PDB file of C-alpha atoms in Angstrom:
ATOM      1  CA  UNK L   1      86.350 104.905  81.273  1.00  0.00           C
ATOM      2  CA  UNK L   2      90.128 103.720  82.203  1.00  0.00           C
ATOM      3  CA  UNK L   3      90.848 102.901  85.924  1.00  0.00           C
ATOM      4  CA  UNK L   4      93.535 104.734  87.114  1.00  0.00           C
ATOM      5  CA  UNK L   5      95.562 104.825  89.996  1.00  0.00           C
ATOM      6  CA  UNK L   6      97.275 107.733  92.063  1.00  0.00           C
ATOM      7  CA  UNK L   7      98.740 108.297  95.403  1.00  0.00           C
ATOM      8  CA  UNK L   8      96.577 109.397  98.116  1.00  0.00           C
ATOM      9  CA  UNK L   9      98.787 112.645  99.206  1.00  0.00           C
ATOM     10  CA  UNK L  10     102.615 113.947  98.429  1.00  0.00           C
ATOM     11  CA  UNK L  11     104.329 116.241 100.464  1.00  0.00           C
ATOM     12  CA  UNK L  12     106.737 118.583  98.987  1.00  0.00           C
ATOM     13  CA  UNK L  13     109.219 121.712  99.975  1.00  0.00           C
ATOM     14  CA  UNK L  14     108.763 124.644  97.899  1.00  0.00           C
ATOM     15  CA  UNK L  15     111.449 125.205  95.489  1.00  0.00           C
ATOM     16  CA  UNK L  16     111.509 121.405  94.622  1.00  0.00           C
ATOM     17  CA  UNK L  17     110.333 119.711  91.629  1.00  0.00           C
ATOM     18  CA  UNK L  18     106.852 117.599  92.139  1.00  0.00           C
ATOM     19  CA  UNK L  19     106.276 114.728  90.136  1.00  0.00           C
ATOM     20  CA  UNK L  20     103.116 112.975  90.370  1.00  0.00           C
ATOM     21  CA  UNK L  21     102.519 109.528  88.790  1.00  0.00           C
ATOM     22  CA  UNK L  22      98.953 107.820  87.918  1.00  0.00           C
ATOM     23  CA  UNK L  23      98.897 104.209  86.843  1.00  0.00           C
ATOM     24  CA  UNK L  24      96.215 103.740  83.582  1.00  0.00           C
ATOM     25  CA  UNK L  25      96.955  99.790  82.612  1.00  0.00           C
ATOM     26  CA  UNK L  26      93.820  99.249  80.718  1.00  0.00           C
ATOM     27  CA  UNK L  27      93.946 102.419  78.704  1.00  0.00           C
ATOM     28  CA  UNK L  28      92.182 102.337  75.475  1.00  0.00           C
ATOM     29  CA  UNK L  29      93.816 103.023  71.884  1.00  0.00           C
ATOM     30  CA  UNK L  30      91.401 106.136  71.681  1.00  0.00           C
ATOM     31  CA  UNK L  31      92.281 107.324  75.006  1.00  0.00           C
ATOM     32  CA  UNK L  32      93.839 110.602  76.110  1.00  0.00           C
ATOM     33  CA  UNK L  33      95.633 111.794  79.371  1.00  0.00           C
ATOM     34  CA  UNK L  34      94.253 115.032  81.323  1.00  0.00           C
ATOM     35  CA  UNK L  35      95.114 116.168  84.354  1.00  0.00           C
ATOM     36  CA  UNK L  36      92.793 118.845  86.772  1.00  0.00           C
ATOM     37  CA  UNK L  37      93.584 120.859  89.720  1.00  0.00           C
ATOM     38  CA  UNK L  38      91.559 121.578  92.449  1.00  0.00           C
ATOM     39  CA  UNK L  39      92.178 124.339  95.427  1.00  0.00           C
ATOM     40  CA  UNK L  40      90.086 124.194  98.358  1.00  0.00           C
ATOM     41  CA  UNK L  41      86.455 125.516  97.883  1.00  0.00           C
ATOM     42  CA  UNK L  42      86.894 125.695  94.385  1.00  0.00           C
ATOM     43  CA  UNK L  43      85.791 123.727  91.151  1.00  0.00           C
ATOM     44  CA  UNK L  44      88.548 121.830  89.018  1.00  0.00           C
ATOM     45  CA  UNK L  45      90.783 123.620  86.814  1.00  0.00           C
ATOM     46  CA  UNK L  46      92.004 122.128  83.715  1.00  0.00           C
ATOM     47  CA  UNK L  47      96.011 121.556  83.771  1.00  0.00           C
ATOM     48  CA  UNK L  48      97.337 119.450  80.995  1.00  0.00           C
ATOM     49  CA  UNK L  49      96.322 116.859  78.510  1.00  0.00           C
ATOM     50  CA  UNK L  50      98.293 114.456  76.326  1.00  0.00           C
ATOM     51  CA  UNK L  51      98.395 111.490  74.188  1.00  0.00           C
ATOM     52  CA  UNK L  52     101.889 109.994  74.022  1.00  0.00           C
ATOM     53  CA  UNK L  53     105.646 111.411  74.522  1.00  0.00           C
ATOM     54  CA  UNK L  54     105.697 114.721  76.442  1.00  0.00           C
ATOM     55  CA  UNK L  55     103.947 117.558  76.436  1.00  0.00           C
ATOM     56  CA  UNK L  56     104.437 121.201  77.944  1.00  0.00           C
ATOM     57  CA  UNK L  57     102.580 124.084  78.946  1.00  0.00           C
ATOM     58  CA  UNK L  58     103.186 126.904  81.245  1.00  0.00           C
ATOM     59  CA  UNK L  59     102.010 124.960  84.540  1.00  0.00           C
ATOM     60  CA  UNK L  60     103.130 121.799  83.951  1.00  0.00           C
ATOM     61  CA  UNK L  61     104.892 119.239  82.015  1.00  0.00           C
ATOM     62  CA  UNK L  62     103.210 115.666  81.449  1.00  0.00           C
ATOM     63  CA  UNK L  63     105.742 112.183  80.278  1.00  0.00           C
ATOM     64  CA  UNK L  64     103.982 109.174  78.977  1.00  0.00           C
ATOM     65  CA  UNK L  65     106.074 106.615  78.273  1.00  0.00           C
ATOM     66  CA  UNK L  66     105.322 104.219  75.007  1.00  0.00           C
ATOM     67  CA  UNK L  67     103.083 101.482  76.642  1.00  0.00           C
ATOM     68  CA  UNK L  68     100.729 104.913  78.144  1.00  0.00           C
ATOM     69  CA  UNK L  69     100.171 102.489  80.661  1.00  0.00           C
ATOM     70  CA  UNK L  70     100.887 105.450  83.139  1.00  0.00           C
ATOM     71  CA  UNK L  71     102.129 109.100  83.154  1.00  0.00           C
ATOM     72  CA  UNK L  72     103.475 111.783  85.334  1.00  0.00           C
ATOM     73  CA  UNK L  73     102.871 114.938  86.019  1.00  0.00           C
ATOM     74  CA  UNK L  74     105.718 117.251  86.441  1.00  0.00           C
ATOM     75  CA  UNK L  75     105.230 120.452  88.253  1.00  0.00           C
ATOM     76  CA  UNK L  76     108.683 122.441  88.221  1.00  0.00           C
ATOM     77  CA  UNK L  77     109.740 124.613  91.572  1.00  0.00           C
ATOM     78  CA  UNK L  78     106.825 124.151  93.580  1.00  0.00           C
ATOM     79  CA  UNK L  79     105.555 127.324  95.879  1.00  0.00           C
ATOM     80  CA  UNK L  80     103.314 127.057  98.542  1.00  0.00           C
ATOM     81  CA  UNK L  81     100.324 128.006  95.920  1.00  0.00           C
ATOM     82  CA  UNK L  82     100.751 124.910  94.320  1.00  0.00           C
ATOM     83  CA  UNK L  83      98.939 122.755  97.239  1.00  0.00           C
ATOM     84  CA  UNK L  84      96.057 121.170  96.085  1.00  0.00           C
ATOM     85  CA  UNK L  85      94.512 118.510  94.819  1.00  0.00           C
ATOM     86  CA  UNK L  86      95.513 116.681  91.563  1.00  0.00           C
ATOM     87  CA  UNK L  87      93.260 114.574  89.601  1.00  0.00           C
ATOM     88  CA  UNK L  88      94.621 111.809  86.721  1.00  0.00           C
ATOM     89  CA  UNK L  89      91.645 111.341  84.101  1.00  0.00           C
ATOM     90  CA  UNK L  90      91.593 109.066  81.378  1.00  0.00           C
ATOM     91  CA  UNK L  91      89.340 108.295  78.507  1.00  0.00           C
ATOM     92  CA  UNK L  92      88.375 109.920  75.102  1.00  0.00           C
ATOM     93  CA  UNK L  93      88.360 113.234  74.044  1.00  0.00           C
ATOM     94  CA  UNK L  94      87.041 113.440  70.553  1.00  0.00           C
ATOM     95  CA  UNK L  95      83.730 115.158  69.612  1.00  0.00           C
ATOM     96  CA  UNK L  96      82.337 111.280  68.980  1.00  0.00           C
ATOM     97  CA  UNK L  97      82.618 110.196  72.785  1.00  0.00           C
ATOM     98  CA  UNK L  98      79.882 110.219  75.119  1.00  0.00           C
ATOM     99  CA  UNK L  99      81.835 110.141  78.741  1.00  0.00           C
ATOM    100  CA  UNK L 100      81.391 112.886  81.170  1.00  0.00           C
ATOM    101  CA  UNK L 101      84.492 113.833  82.890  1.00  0.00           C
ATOM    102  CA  UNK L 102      83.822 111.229  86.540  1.00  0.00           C
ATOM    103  CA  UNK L 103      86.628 112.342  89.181  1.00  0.00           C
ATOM    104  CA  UNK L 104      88.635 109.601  91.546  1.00  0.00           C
ATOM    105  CA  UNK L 105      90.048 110.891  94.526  1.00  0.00           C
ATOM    106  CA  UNK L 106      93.111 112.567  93.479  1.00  0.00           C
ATOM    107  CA  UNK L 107      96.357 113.263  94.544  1.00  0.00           C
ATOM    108  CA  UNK L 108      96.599 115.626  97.762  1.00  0.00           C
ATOM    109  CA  UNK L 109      99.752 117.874  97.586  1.00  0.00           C
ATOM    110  CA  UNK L 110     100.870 119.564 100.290  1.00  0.00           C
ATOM    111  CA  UNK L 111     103.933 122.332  99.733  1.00  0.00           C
ATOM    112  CA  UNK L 112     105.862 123.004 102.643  1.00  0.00           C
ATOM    113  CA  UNK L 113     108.139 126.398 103.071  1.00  0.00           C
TER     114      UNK L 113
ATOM    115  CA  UNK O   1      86.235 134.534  87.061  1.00  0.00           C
ATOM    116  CA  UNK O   2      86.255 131.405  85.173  1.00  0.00           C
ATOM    117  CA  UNK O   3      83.791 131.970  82.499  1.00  0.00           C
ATOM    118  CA  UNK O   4      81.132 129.960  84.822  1.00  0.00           C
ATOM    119  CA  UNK O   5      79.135 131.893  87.399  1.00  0.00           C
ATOM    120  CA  UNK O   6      77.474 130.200  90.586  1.00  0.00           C
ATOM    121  CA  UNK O   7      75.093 132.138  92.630  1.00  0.00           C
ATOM    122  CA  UNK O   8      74.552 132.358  95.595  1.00  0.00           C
ATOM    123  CA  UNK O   9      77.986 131.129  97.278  1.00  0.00           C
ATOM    124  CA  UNK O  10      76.843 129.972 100.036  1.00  0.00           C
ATOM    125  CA  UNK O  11      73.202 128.722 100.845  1.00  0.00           C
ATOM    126  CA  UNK O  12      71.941 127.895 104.262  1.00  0.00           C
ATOM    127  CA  UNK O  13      68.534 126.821 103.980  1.00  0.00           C
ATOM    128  CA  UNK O  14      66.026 124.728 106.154  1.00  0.00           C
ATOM    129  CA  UNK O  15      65.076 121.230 105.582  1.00  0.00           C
ATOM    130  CA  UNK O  16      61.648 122.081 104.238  1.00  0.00           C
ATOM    131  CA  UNK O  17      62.536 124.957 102.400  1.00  0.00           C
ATOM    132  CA  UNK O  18      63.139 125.478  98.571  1.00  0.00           C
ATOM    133  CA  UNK O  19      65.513 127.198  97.250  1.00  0.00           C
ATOM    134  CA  UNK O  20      67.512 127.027  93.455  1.00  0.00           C
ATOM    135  CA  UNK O  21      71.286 127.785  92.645  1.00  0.00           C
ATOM    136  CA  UNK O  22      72.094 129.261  89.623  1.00  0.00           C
ATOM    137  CA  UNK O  23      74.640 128.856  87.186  1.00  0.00           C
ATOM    138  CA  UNK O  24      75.599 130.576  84.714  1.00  0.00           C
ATOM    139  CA  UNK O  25      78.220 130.349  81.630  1.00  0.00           C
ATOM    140  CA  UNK O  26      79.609 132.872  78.977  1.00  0.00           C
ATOM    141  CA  UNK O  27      81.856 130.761  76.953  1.00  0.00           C
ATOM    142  CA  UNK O  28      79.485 129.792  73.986  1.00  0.00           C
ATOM    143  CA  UNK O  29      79.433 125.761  75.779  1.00  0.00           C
ATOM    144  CA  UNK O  30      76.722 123.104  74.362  1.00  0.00           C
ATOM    145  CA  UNK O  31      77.224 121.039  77.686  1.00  0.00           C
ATOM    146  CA  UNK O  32      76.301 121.962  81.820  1.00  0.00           C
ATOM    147  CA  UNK O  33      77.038 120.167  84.281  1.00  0.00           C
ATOM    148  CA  UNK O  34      76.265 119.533  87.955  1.00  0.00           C
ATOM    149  CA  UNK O  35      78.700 118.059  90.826  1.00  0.00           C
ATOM    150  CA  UNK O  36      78.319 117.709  93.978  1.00  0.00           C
ATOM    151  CA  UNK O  37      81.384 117.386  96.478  1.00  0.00           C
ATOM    152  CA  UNK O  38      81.045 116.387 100.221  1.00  0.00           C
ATOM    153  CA  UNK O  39      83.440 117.427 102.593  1.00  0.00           C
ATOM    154  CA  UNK O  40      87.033 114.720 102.015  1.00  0.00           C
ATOM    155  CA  UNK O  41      84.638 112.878  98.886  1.00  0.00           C
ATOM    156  CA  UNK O  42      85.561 112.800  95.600  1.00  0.00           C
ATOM    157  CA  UNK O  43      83.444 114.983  93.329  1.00  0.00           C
ATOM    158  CA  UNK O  44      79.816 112.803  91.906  1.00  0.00           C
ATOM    159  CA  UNK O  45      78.919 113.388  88.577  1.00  0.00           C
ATOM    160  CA  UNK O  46      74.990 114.683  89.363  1.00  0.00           C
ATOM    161  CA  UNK O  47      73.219 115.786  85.937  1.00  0.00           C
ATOM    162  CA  UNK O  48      74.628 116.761  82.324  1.00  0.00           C
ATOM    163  CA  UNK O  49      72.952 118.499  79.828  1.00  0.00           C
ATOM    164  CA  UNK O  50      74.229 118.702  75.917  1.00  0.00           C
ATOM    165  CA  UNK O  51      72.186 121.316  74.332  1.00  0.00           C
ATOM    166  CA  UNK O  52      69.863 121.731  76.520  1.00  0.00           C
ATOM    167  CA  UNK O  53      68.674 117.909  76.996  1.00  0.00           C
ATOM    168  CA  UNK O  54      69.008 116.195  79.785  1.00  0.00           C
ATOM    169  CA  UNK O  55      71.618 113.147  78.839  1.00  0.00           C
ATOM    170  CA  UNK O  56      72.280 111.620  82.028  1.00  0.00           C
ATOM    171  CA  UNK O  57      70.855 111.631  85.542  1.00  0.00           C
ATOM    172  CA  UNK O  58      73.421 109.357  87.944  1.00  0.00           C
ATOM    173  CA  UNK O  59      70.698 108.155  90.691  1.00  0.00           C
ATOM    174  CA  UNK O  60      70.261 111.290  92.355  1.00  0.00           C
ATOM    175  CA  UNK O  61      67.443 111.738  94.515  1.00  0.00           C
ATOM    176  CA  UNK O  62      64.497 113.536  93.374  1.00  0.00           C
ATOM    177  CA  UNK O  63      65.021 115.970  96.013  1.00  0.00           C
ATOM    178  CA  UNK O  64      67.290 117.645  93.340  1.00  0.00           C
ATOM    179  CA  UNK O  65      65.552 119.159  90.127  1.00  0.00           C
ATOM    180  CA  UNK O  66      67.418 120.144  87.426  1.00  0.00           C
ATOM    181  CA  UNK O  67      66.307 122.661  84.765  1.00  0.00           C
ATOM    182  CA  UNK O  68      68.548 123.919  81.818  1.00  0.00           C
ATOM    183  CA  UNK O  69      66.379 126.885  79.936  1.00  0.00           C
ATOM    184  CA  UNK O  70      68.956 127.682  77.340  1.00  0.00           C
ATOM    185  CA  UNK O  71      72.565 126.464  76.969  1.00  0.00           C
ATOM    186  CA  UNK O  72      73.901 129.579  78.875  1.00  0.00           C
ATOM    187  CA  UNK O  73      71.621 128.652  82.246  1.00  0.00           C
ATOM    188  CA  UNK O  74      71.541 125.725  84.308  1.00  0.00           C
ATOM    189  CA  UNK O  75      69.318 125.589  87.342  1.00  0.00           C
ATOM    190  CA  UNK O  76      69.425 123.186  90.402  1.00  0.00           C
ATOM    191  CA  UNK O  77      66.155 122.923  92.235  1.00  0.00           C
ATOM    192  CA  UNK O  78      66.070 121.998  95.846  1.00  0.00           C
ATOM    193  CA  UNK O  79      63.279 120.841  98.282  1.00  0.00           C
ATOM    194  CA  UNK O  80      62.982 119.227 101.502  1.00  0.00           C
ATOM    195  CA  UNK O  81      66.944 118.278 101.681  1.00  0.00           C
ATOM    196  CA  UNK O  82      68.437 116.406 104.083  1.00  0.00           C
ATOM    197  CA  UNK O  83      71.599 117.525 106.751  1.00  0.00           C
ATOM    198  CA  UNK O  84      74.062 114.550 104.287  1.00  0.00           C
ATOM    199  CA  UNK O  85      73.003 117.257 101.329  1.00  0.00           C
ATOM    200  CA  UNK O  86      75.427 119.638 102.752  1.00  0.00           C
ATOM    201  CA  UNK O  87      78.036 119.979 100.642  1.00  0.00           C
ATOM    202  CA  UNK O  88      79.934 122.316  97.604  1.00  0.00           C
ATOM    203  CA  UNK O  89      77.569 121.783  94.692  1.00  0.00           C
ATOM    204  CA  UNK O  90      79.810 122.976  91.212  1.00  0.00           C
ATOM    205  CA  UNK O  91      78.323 123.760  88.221  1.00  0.00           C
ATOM    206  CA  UNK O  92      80.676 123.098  85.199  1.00  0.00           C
ATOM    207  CA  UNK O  93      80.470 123.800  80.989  1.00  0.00           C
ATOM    208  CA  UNK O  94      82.332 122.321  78.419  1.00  0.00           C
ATOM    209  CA  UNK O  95      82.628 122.458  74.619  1.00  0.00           C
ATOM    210  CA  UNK O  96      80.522 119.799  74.058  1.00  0.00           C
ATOM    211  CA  UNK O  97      79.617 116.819  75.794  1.00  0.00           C
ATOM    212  CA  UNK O  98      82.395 114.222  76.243  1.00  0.00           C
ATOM    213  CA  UNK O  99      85.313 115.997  75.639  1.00  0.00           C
ATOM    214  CA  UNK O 100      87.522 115.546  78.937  1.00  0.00           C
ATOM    215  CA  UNK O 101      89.039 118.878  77.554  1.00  0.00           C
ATOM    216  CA  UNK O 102      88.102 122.416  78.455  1.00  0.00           C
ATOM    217  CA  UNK O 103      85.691 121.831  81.242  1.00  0.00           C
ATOM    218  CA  UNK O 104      85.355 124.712  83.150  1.00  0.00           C
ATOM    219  CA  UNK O 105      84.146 125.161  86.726  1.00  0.00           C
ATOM    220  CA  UNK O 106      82.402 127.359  88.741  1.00  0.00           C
ATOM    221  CA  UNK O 107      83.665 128.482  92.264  1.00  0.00           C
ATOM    222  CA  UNK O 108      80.619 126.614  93.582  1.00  0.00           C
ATOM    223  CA  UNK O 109      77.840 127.137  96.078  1.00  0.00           C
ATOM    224  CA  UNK O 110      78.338 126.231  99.573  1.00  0.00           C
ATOM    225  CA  UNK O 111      75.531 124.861 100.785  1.00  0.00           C
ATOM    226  CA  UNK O 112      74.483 123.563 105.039  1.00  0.00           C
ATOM    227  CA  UNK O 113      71.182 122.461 105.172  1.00  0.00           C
ATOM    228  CA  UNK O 114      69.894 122.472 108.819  1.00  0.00           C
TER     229      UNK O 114
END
């Protein structure tokens, strides 16, 4: 399972554009991205997942550059619903692996109004 | 809803009592999972069951007794817990085991032990 790294908290205005960037240096060739959400008193929710380049849904938008040595989570116009806790994961997603999802600490966001 | 349900939400229970949460899933999942989450921790990977078997059990205290009947159920056991047990215990399912895809949570069960 890949280290990664990820600031502690952000603070943010609503409106603004949030992006959120995890460090993964010893990622593996197998190796995907993913990306959970957690509100208070609630279980994760997944967000996003990707393997290189960019990829888009309709919560978020997740860049990882060529080395995927590290990638950001973009979350456009942030409202105040948006505060929570944001967790980089990294490690393999095919039917083959044998990893349970293990959470770090996260990312705490805070959206101001 | 979330596909995963956790009963009861919240759980206040004596240090020598016994009591069991319940989970719950409807989304056709092979694995079930248990966290547990104390208050500013990150989340600790507790038990995980792929079809029903028991495939990992990360050093938790025997306090805690896991049971997983059919793929649908997963049960959490507890007995003569400790105040530091207090804490949001989440149940989780995914596909199958070892995808970091698709895990889906439950809203947890609150649980003070006093």
């Amino acid at each position: 399972l890949a280290k990664t790294t990820q600031p502690i908290s952000m603070d943010s205005y609503e409106g603004q554009e949030v992006n959120i960037t995890c460090s993964h240096n010893n990622i593996a060739t197998n190796d995907y991205i993913t990306w959970y959400q957690q509100f208070p008193s609630q279980g994760p929710r997944f967000i996003i997942q990707g393997y290189k380049t960019k990829v888009t849904n309709e919560v978020a938008s997740l860049f990882i550059p060529a080395d995927r040595k590290s990638s950001t989570l973009s979350l456009p116009r942030v409202s105040l619903s948006d505060t929570a806790v944001y967790y980089c994961l990294v490690g393999v997603s095919l039917d083959s692996g044998n990893t349970p999802l293990v959470f770090g600490k996260g990312t705490r966001l805070s959206v101001i109004a | 809803e979330t596909g995963v349900t956790q009963t009861p939400r919240h759980l206040v229970m004596g240090m020598t009592n016994k009591k069991s949460l319940k989970c719950e899933q409807h989304l056709g999942h092979n694995a079930m999972y248990w966290y547990k989450q104390s208050a500013k921790k990150p989340l600790e990977l507790m038990f995980v069951y792929s079809l029903e078997e028991r495939v990992e059990n990360n050093s938790v205290p025997s306090r805690f007794s896991p049971e997983c009947p059919n793929s649908s159920h997963l049960f959490l056991h507890l007995h003569t817990l400790q105040p530091e047990d207090s804490a949001l215990y989440l149940c989780a399912s995914s596909p199958n085991f070892g995808l970091f895809y698709g895990y889906t949570f439950g809203s947890g069960t609150r649980l003070t032990v006093v």
